[in-house]
Amino acid sequence: MYVKQNPTFTSCFSGALRQVAREHGFTDGLYRLDSESGSNMGDGFAGNLVKVFIREADRELVVLCKLLPENEMRKQQGVPLFDRETDAYVKILPMLLKFQSEKALPEHVPQFDNVPRCYYAKTTVDKMESVIIMEDLRLQAFRMWDKANPVDFEHARLLMVTLGRLHALSFALKDQQPEEFAKYREFTDPMTKMLALDPNKTFQKMAASMCRRAMDTLEENDTFRRGKLELLQDRCVQEIEACVDVNAAEPYAVICHGDCWSNNRTTPTKVKLIDWQLCRYGSPVLDLLYFIFNCTDEKLRADGYQRLLNCYYHSLSEHLNILGGDIERQFPRSAFRAQLKKFGRYGLLIAMLILPMICTPNDELPDTDSAMEDMAKKPADGSDELSFAYGTTEKAAIRYRERLSGCIRDTVRLGYI
């Protein structure tokens, strides 16, 4: 294990660590900082993780620090996402958890406590600086699911139960303290804000390329499903924007995690939701669709899809009732079904974009900086086909073809496109 003694950090990072150290009783001038890499290759794409040990005499505090990438292009892309994650840890989650604690629920009643402890979070957009410091969940036996493998039913069920409790907090607070909740409606989808800053429409071209690539996972004679994708290929961005439209989700919009895939840490009995960079106010079904279509496979969905939806709805109903709400009034099952029908295509739209990365084994991942820069380059032949280095190795391509074609078949089978 490589440990760097007394590392040289940016002033922003050093100041954040000093604040955390002081708040935990370490003595200025007496404690030391040791660090090592905080993640394995492929654990995340939006930032860098550094594990820091704050040590003084026989005391030690271990923290996980999330920092912006050093690459300039990725840093510019990452700042809005870090800004949203900072808001999640500083404003949104404390508000929801405070509301829950005020209910003084009995100890035996399950509660939403499925987030890591955050010691520090600050983003300064104009300076392009950000530091987020959290507890290291690995010290509590949490482990990250191997993203290249689809999750099993039990882990998927755990996440559905967790999301049900998270969304119940929004439904209850929105109903019981509408003025307090109103200020959080501004947290709309951060990706659409990034798209507005994309004058070359790089993301739009990439999405169209990924849709054409998805089409190639189907058999050539599957003209029906191919036809469905052809109708989507030049409208992927518009369709995503329509799915995250808050007005289309009302009156059922809630605070969503936004980035629910299998990089969230689990033990056999509990899930912790990390990476809140896409946290947003929107339809509750977006979290479900995002996870189920990206992290399970066609075989599990064949007999598990409706079971997972039922697990979610039961958890939502149970926790909302505990919080003093009424599921039949606030989110009846008929409304739940209608939201799934209305936004169901979202699962496939996101899968087309991120399954190539999910299906690529960590030891075959390309250099992230180079891959992102290649995607931003204009093709030499003048076409709109963008280079995409993920999911192209032999092992990754086999996984991608199987997983993505299954997503397409299920999306069509369920009547979502």
Coordinates of C-alpha atoms in Angstrom, one line a residue:
M1 CA 0.0 0.0 0.0
Y2 CA 1.4 3.4 -1.0
V3 CA 1.0 6.1 1.6
K4 CA 2.2 9.6 0.9
Q5 CA 3.4 11.3 4.1
N6 CA 2.4 15.0 4.7
P7 CA 0.9 15.4 1.2
T8 CA 0.9 18.7 -0.6
F9 CA -2.8 19.6 -1.2
T10 CA -4.4 22.6 -2.9
S11 CA -5.2 25.4 -0.4
C12 CA -8.9 24.6 -0.9
F13 CA -8.4 21.0 0.1
S14 CA -6.0 21.8 2.9
G15 CA -8.4 24.3 4.4
A16 CA -11.2 21.8 4.3
L17 CA -9.1 19.1 6.1
R18 CA -8.0 21.6 8.7
Q19 CA -11.7 22.4 9.5
V20 CA -12.6 18.7 9.8
A21 CA -9.6 18.0 12.0
R22 CA -10.4 20.9 14.3
E23 CA -14.1 19.9 14.5
H24 CA -13.0 16.5 15.7
G25 CA -10.6 17.7 18.4
F26 CA -7.3 17.3 16.6
T27 CA -4.6 19.8 17.7
D28 CA -3.2 22.3 15.2
G29 CA 0.5 21.5 14.6
L30 CA 0.3 18.1 16.2
Y31 CA -1.7 16.0 13.8
R32 CA -0.4 14.7 10.5
L33 CA -2.1 13.8 7.2
D34 CA -1.4 10.7 5.3
S35 CA -3.2 9.8 2.1
E36 CA -3.7 7.1 -0.5
S37 CA -6.0 6.6 -3.5
G38 CA -9.6 6.4 -2.4
S39 CA -11.0 4.3 -5.2
N40 CA -10.3 1.4 -7.6
M41 CA -10.1 2.0 -11.3
G42 CA -13.6 2.4 -12.7
D43 CA -15.4 3.2 -9.5
G44 CA -16.4 6.6 -10.7
F45 CA -16.1 9.0 -13.7
A46 CA -16.9 12.5 -12.4
G47 CA -14.1 13.0 -9.9
N48 CA -11.1 11.8 -8.0
L49 CA -11.3 10.1 -4.6
V50 CA -8.5 10.5 -2.0
K51 CA -8.5 8.6 1.3
V52 CA -7.0 10.7 4.1
F53 CA -5.8 9.6 7.5
I54 CA -5.9 12.4 10.1
R55 CA -3.6 11.1 12.9
E56 CA -2.4 12.5 16.3
A57 CA -0.8 10.3 19.0
D58 CA -3.1 7.2 19.2
R59 CA -6.1 8.8 17.5
E60 CA -7.1 8.4 13.9
L61 CA -9.9 9.7 11.7
V62 CA -10.2 8.2 8.2
V63 CA -12.1 10.2 5.6
L64 CA -12.8 9.9 1.9
C65 CA -12.4 13.1 -0.1
K66 CA -14.0 13.7 -3.4
L67 CA -12.2 16.2 -5.7
L68 CA -12.7 17.6 -9.1
P69 CA -10.7 16.0 -11.9
E70 CA -7.4 17.7 -12.8
N71 CA -8.1 17.5 -16.5
E72 CA -9.4 21.0 -17.5
M73 CA -12.3 19.8 -19.8
R74 CA -13.5 17.2 -17.2
K75 CA -13.2 19.8 -14.5
Q76 CA -15.5 22.3 -16.4
Q77 CA -18.0 19.5 -17.0
G78 CA -17.8 18.4 -13.3
V79 CA -18.3 21.7 -11.5
P80 CA -22.1 21.8 -11.9
L81 CA -22.3 18.2 -10.7
F82 CA -20.2 18.8 -7.7
D83 CA -22.2 22.0 -7.0
R84 CA -25.4 19.8 -7.0
E85 CA -23.8 17.2 -4.8
T86 CA -22.7 19.9 -2.3
D87 CA -26.3 21.1 -2.2
A88 CA -27.5 17.6 -1.6
Y89 CA -25.2 17.1 1.4
V90 CA -25.6 20.7 2.8
K91 CA -29.2 21.5 2.1
I92 CA -31.4 18.8 0.7
L93 CA -30.6 15.7 2.8
P94 CA -30.3 17.6 6.1
M95 CA -33.8 19.1 5.4
L96 CA -35.3 15.6 4.7
L97 CA -33.5 14.0 7.7
K98 CA -34.5 16.8 10.1
F99 CA -38.1 16.4 9.1
Q100 CA -37.9 12.6 9.8
S101 CA -36.2 13.1 13.1
E102 CA -38.9 15.6 14.2
K103 CA -41.4 12.8 13.9
A104 CA -39.6 11.0 16.8
L105 CA -40.3 7.6 15.3
P106 CA -39.9 4.6 17.6
E107 CA -36.5 3.0 17.5
H108 CA -37.9 -0.3 16.0
V109 CA -39.4 1.5 13.1
P110 CA -37.2 1.5 9.9
Q111 CA -36.0 4.9 8.9
F112 CA -34.2 6.4 6.0
D113 CA -30.6 6.6 7.1
N114 CA -29.0 5.3 3.9
V115 CA -26.4 8.0 3.2
P116 CA -22.8 8.4 4.3
R117 CA -21.9 11.0 6.9
C118 CA -20.7 14.1 5.3
Y119 CA -18.0 16.1 7.2
Y120 CA -17.6 18.9 4.7
A121 CA -18.9 20.0 1.3
K122 CA -18.2 23.2 -0.5
T123 CA -18.2 24.1 -4.2
T124 CA -17.1 27.5 -5.5
V125 CA -18.3 27.5 -9.1
D126 CA -16.5 30.7 -10.3
K127 CA -13.2 29.5 -8.9
M128 CA -13.8 25.9 -10.2
E129 CA -13.0 24.5 -6.7
S130 CA -14.8 21.8 -4.8
V131 CA -14.2 19.5 -1.9
I132 CA -16.5 16.9 -0.4
I133 CA -15.3 15.0 2.6
M134 CA -17.2 11.9 3.8
E135 CA -16.9 8.9 6.0
D136 CA -15.3 5.8 4.4
L137 CA -18.1 3.2 4.3
R138 CA -15.6 0.4 3.7
L139 CA -14.7 0.6 7.4
Q140 CA -18.3 -0.5 8.1
A141 CA -18.0 -3.6 5.8
F142 CA -19.8 -1.8 2.9
R143 CA -18.5 -2.9 -0.5
M144 CA -19.2 -1.6 -4.0
W145 CA -21.1 -4.1 -6.3
D146 CA -19.0 -5.1 -9.3
K147 CA -20.6 -2.9 -11.9
A148 CA -20.0 -5.3 -14.8
N149 CA -22.3 -7.9 -13.3
P150 CA -26.0 -7.5 -13.0
V151 CA -27.3 -7.3 -9.4
D152 CA -29.2 -10.2 -7.9
F153 CA -32.8 -9.8 -6.8
E154 CA -32.0 -9.4 -3.1
H155 CA -29.7 -6.4 -3.7
A156 CA -32.3 -4.9 -6.1
R157 CA -35.0 -5.4 -3.5
L158 CA -32.9 -3.6 -0.9
L159 CA -32.5 -0.6 -3.2
M160 CA -36.3 -0.5 -3.9
V161 CA -37.0 -0.4 -0.2
T162 CA -34.5 2.3 0.3
L163 CA -35.8 4.5 -2.5
G164 CA -39.4 4.0 -1.1
R165 CA -38.3 5.5 2.2
L166 CA -36.4 8.3 0.5
H167 CA -39.3 9.3 -1.7
A168 CA -41.8 9.0 1.3
L169 CA -39.9 11.8 3.0
S170 CA -40.5 14.2 0.1
F171 CA -44.2 13.2 -0.2
A172 CA -44.7 13.8 3.5
L173 CA -42.8 17.1 3.7
K174 CA -44.3 18.4 0.6
D175 CA -47.8 17.8 2.0
Q176 CA -47.2 18.8 5.6
Q177 CA -44.8 21.7 5.2
P178 CA -45.4 23.0 1.7
E179 CA -43.6 26.4 2.3
E180 CA -40.5 24.7 3.6
F181 CA -40.5 22.2 0.7
A182 CA -41.1 24.8 -2.0
K183 CA -37.6 26.1 -1.9
Y184 CA -36.3 22.7 -3.0
R185 CA -38.3 22.7 -6.2
E186 CA -35.5 24.6 -7.8
F187 CA -33.3 21.6 -7.9
T188 CA -34.2 20.5 -11.4
D189 CA -32.2 18.2 -13.5
P190 CA -28.5 19.3 -13.6
M191 CA -27.8 17.5 -16.8
T192 CA -30.2 19.7 -18.8
K193 CA -28.3 22.8 -17.4
M194 CA -25.1 21.3 -18.7
L195 CA -26.7 20.7 -22.1
A196 CA -27.5 24.3 -22.4
L197 CA -23.8 25.0 -22.2
D198 CA -23.0 22.6 -25.0
P199 CA -23.0 24.9 -28.1
N200 CA -21.5 22.1 -30.4
K201 CA -24.3 19.7 -29.4
T202 CA -21.7 17.1 -28.6
F203 CA -24.0 15.3 -26.2
Q204 CA -26.8 15.2 -28.7
K205 CA -24.6 13.7 -31.4
M206 CA -23.2 11.2 -28.9
A207 CA -26.7 10.1 -27.9
A208 CA -27.7 9.6 -31.5
S209 CA -24.6 7.5 -32.1
M210 CA -25.3 5.5 -29.0
C211 CA -28.9 4.9 -30.2
R212 CA -27.6 3.6 -33.5
R213 CA -25.1 1.4 -31.7
A214 CA -28.0 0.1 -29.5
M215 CA -29.9 -0.8 -32.6
D216 CA -27.1 -3.0 -33.8
T217 CA -27.5 -5.2 -30.7
L218 CA -30.8 -6.5 -32.2
E219 CA -31.1 -9.1 -34.9
E220 CA -31.1 -7.7 -38.4
N221 CA -34.6 -9.2 -39.0
D222 CA -36.0 -7.5 -35.9
T223 CA -37.5 -4.7 -37.9
F224 CA -40.3 -3.9 -35.4
R225 CA -37.9 -3.1 -32.5
R226 CA -35.4 -1.5 -34.9
G227 CA -38.2 0.8 -36.1
K228 CA -39.0 1.9 -32.6
L229 CA -35.4 2.9 -32.0
E230 CA -35.2 4.7 -35.4
L231 CA -38.0 7.0 -34.2
L232 CA -35.8 7.8 -31.1
Q233 CA -32.3 8.2 -32.5
D234 CA -32.5 11.9 -33.4
R235 CA -34.6 12.8 -30.4
C236 CA -32.7 11.1 -27.5
V237 CA -31.9 14.4 -25.8
Q238 CA -35.3 15.8 -26.3
E239 CA -36.8 12.6 -24.9
I240 CA -34.6 12.7 -21.8
E241 CA -35.5 16.4 -21.2
A242 CA -39.2 15.5 -21.5
C243 CA -38.7 12.7 -18.9
V244 CA -37.0 15.0 -16.4
D245 CA -39.5 17.8 -16.9
V246 CA -40.8 18.6 -13.4
N247 CA -44.1 20.0 -14.7
A248 CA -44.9 16.7 -16.4
A249 CA -44.3 14.9 -13.2
E250 CA -46.5 17.0 -10.9
P251 CA -48.2 16.7 -8.6
Y252 CA -46.1 13.6 -7.8
A253 CA -42.5 15.0 -8.1
V254 CA -40.1 14.3 -5.3
I255 CA -36.5 14.7 -4.4
C256 CA -34.7 11.9 -6.4
H257 CA -31.2 10.5 -6.0
G258 CA -30.8 10.7 -9.8
D259 CA -27.9 8.4 -10.3
C260 CA -29.0 5.0 -9.0
W261 CA -26.7 2.4 -10.4
S262 CA -24.7 -0.3 -8.8
N263 CA -21.8 1.9 -7.7
N264 CA -23.8 2.5 -4.5
R265 CA -22.3 0.6 -1.6
T266 CA -24.0 -2.4 0.0
T267 CA -23.7 -4.9 2.7
P268 CA -26.0 -8.0 2.5
T269 CA -28.6 -6.2 4.6
K270 CA -28.3 -2.5 3.8
V271 CA -27.6 0.0 1.0
K272 CA -25.9 3.4 1.3
L273 CA -26.7 5.9 -1.5
I274 CA -23.6 7.8 -2.6
D275 CA -22.8 10.0 -5.6
W276 CA -25.6 12.6 -5.3
Q277 CA -24.3 14.7 -8.2
L278 CA -27.5 14.2 -10.2
C279 CA -29.9 14.7 -7.3
R280 CA -33.0 16.5 -8.6
Y281 CA -36.7 17.2 -8.1
G282 CA -38.6 15.0 -10.5
S283 CA -40.8 11.9 -11.0
P284 CA -40.1 9.2 -8.4
V285 CA -40.2 6.5 -11.1
L286 CA -37.0 7.9 -12.7
D287 CA -34.9 6.5 -9.9
L288 CA -36.5 3.1 -10.3
L289 CA -36.2 3.0 -14.1
Y290 CA -32.6 4.2 -14.0
F291 CA -31.5 1.4 -11.6
I292 CA -33.6 -1.5 -13.0
F293 CA -32.7 -1.1 -16.6
N294 CA -29.0 -0.4 -16.0
C295 CA -28.3 -2.8 -13.2
T296 CA -30.5 -5.9 -13.7
D297 CA -30.6 -8.2 -16.7
E298 CA -33.5 -9.5 -18.9
K299 CA -33.7 -12.8 -17.0
L300 CA -34.2 -11.1 -13.6
R301 CA -36.8 -8.6 -15.1
A302 CA -38.8 -11.4 -16.7
D303 CA -40.2 -12.5 -13.3
G304 CA -38.8 -9.8 -11.0
Y305 CA -39.8 -6.5 -12.6
Q306 CA -43.3 -6.2 -11.1
R307 CA -42.1 -7.7 -7.9
L308 CA -39.4 -5.0 -7.5
L309 CA -42.0 -2.3 -8.3
N310 CA -44.3 -3.8 -5.6
C311 CA -41.4 -3.8 -3.1
Y312 CA -40.9 -0.1 -3.8
Y313 CA -44.5 0.8 -3.6
H314 CA -45.0 -1.1 -0.4
S315 CA -42.0 0.6 1.2
L316 CA -43.2 4.0 0.1
S317 CA -46.7 3.4 1.4
E318 CA -45.5 2.0 4.7
H319 CA -43.0 4.8 5.4
L320 CA -45.4 7.6 4.2
N321 CA -48.0 6.2 6.6
I322 CA -45.5 6.3 9.5
L323 CA -44.7 9.9 8.6
G324 CA -48.4 10.9 8.8
G325 CA -49.1 10.8 5.1
D326 CA -51.7 8.9 3.0
I327 CA -50.6 6.9 0.0
E328 CA -54.1 6.7 -1.6
R329 CA -54.4 10.5 -1.5
Q330 CA -50.8 11.4 -2.4
F331 CA -49.6 8.8 -4.8
P332 CA -52.3 6.1 -5.5
R333 CA -51.2 3.0 -7.4
S334 CA -53.1 4.2 -10.5
A335 CA -50.8 7.4 -10.5
F336 CA -47.7 5.2 -10.0
R337 CA -48.7 3.1 -13.1
A338 CA -49.4 6.2 -15.1
Q339 CA -46.0 7.7 -14.2
L340 CA -44.3 4.4 -15.3
K341 CA -46.1 4.5 -18.6
K342 CA -45.4 8.2 -19.1
F343 CA -41.7 8.1 -18.3
G344 CA -40.8 4.4 -18.9
R345 CA -38.6 5.1 -21.9
Y346 CA -36.2 6.9 -19.6
G347 CA -34.6 3.6 -18.4
L348 CA -33.7 2.7 -22.0
L349 CA -32.5 6.2 -22.9
I350 CA -30.1 6.2 -20.0
A351 CA -29.0 2.6 -20.6
M352 CA -27.9 3.5 -24.1
L353 CA -25.6 6.1 -22.6
I354 CA -24.1 4.3 -19.6
L355 CA -24.3 0.6 -20.2
P356 CA -21.1 0.7 -22.3
M357 CA -19.2 2.0 -19.3
I358 CA -21.0 -0.4 -16.9
C359 CA -20.2 -3.4 -19.1
T360 CA -16.5 -2.6 -19.5
P361 CA -14.5 -4.5 -16.9
N362 CA -12.3 -2.3 -14.8
D363 CA -9.1 -3.8 -16.1
E364 CA -10.2 -2.9 -19.7
L365 CA -11.3 0.7 -19.0
P366 CA -9.7 3.4 -21.2
D367 CA -8.1 6.4 -19.7
T368 CA -11.0 8.6 -18.8
D369 CA -9.3 11.9 -19.7
S370 CA -8.5 10.7 -23.2
A371 CA -11.8 9.0 -23.7
M372 CA -13.7 12.2 -22.8
E373 CA -11.5 14.3 -25.0
D374 CA -12.0 12.0 -28.0
M375 CA -15.7 12.2 -27.6
A376 CA -15.5 16.0 -27.8
K377 CA -13.5 16.0 -31.0
K378 CA -15.2 16.6 -34.3
P379 CA -15.0 13.5 -36.5
A380 CA -12.4 13.9 -39.3
D381 CA -14.8 12.6 -41.9
G382 CA -17.3 15.3 -41.1
S383 CA -19.9 12.8 -39.9
D384 CA -21.9 13.0 -36.7
E385 CA -20.5 9.7 -35.4
L386 CA -18.6 10.3 -32.2
S387 CA -15.8 8.1 -30.9
F388 CA -16.8 6.2 -27.8
A389 CA -14.1 4.0 -26.2
Y390 CA -16.2 2.2 -23.7
G391 CA -17.8 -1.2 -24.3
T392 CA -15.6 -1.9 -27.3
T393 CA -13.3 -4.7 -26.0
E394 CA -14.4 -8.2 -26.8
K395 CA -15.5 -9.0 -23.3
A396 CA -17.3 -5.7 -22.9
A397 CA -19.0 -5.9 -26.3
I398 CA -20.5 -9.3 -25.5
R399 CA -21.9 -8.1 -22.2
Y400 CA -23.1 -4.9 -23.8
R401 CA -24.9 -6.6 -26.6
E402 CA -26.7 -9.0 -24.2
R403 CA -27.7 -6.3 -21.7
L404 CA -28.7 -3.6 -24.1
S405 CA -30.7 -5.8 -26.4
G406 CA -32.6 -7.1 -23.3
C407 CA -33.3 -3.5 -22.3
I408 CA -34.8 -2.8 -25.7
R409 CA -37.0 -6.0 -25.7
D410 CA -38.3 -5.2 -22.2
T411 CA -39.0 -1.6 -23.0
V412 CA -41.0 -2.6 -26.0
R413 CA -42.7 -5.4 -24.2
L414 CA -43.8 -3.1 -21.4
G415 CA -45.2 -0.6 -23.9
Y416 CA -42.8 2.2 -22.9
I417 CA -41.8 2.9 -26.5

